[in-house]
Coordinates of C-alpha atoms in Angstrom, one line a residue:
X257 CA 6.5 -15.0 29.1
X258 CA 2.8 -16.3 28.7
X259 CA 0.8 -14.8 26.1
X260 CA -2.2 -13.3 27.5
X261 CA -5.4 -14.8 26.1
X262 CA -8.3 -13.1 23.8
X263 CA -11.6 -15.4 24.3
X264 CA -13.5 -14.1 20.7
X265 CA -16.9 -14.6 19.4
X266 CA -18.1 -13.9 16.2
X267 CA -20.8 -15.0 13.5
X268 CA -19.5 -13.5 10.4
X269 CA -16.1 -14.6 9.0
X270 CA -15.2 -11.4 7.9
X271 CA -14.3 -9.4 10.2
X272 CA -13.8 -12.0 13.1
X273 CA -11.0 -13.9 11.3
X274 CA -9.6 -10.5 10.8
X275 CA -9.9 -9.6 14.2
X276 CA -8.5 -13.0 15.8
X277 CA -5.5 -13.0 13.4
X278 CA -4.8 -8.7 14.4
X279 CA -5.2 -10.0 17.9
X280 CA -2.3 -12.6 17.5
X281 CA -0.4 -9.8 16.0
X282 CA -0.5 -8.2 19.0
X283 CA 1.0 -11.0 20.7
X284 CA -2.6 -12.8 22.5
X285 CA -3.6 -16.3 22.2
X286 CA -7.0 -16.7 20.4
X287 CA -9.7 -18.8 21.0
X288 CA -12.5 -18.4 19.4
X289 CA -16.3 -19.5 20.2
X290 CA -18.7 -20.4 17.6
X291 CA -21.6 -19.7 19.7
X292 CA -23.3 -17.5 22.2
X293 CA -24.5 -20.2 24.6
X294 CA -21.0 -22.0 25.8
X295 CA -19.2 -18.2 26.1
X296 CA -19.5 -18.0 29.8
X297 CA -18.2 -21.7 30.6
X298 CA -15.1 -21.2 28.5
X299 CA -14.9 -17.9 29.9
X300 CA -14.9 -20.2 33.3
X301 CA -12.4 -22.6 32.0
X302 CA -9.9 -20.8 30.2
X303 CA -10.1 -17.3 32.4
X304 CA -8.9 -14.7 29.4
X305 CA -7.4 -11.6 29.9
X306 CA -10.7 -10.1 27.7
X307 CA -13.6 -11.3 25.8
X308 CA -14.2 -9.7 22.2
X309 CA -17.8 -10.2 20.8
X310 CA -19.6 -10.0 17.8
X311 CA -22.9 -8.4 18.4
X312 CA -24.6 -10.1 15.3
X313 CA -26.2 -12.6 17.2
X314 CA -28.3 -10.6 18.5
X315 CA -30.3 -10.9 22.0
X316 CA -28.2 -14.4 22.7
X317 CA -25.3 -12.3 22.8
X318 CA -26.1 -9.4 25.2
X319 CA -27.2 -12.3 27.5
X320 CA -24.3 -14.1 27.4
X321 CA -21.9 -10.3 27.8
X322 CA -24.3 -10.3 30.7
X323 CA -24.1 -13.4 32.1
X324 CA -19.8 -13.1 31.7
X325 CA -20.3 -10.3 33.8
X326 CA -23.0 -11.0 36.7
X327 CA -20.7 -13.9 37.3
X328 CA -18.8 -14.7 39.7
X329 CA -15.7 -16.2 38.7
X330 CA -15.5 -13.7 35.0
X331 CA -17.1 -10.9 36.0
X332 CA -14.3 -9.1 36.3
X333 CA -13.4 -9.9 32.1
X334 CA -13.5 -6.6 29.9
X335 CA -15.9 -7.3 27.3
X336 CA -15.3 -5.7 24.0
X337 CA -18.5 -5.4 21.4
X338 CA -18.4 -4.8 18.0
X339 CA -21.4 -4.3 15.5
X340 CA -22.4 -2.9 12.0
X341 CA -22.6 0.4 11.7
X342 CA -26.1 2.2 12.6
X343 CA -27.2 -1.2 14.6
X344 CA -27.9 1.6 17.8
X345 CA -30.2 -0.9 19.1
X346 CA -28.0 -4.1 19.5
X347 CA -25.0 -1.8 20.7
X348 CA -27.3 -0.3 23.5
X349 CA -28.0 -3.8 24.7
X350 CA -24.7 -4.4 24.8
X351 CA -24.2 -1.5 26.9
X352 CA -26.9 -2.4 29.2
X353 CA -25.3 -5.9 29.5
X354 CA -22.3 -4.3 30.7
X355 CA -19.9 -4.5 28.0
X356 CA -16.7 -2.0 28.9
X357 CA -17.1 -0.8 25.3
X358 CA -18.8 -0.9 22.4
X359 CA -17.9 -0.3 18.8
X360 CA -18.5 -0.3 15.1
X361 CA -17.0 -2.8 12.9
X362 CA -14.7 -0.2 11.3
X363 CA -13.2 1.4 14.4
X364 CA -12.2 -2.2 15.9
X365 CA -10.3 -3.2 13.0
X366 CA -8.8 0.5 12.7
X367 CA -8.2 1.1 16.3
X368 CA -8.2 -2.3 18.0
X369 CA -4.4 -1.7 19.9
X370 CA -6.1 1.7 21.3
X371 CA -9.2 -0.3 22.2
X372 CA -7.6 -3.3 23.9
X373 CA -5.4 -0.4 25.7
X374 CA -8.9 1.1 27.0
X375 CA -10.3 -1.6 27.7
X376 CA -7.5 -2.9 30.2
X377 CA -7.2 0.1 32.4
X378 CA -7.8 -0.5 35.5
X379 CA -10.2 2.0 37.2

């Protein structure tokens, strides 16, 4: 059976190489992006089962959740967000953007099995 794949983006080591290497616990293929501005074309290429950013980048990374999900071919990709806690304003973009949830740094690496589990229902 094919593992299903986790596209992943994240600016700060810790906890992105935590959450790539839970995520391959759970059984997904990883890839992970470096940067913001090629998200949506290897969302295009590689066509993952979910997208999990990290929302320290900012504005470039609300666009991008929002271009991933205006588009055509991946808007239909859950995005997961993940931020420090008390950054309200960056986690409200994220919302706006469209992101299917959005969460602190501590609850995804406590509760990332229940998130992913969310996160895949289909409505």
């Amino acid at each position: 059976m094919m593992q299903p794949l986790a596209l992943v983006y994240y600016e700060k080591l810790m906890p992105g190489s935590q959450l790539a290497n839970k995520l391959q616990d759970l059984n997904y293929r990883v890839q992970t992006v470096n940067d913001p501005a090629p998200f949506l074309l290897r969302a295009r290429d590689e066509r993952p089962l979910l997208a999990i950013v990290d929302l320290a980048g900012g504005d470039a990374v609300c666009d991008a959740i929002a271009a991933l999900k205006t588009d055509d071919v991946t808007g239909h990709i859950p995005v997961i967000a993940f931020a420090v806690e008390g950054a309200t304003p960056v986690m409200e973009a994220a919302q706006r953007a469209d992101a299917k949830l959005v969460a602190s740094e501590t609850t995804i690496a406590n509760y990332l099995p229940e998130l992913l589990n969310q996160a895949l229902q289909i409505e």
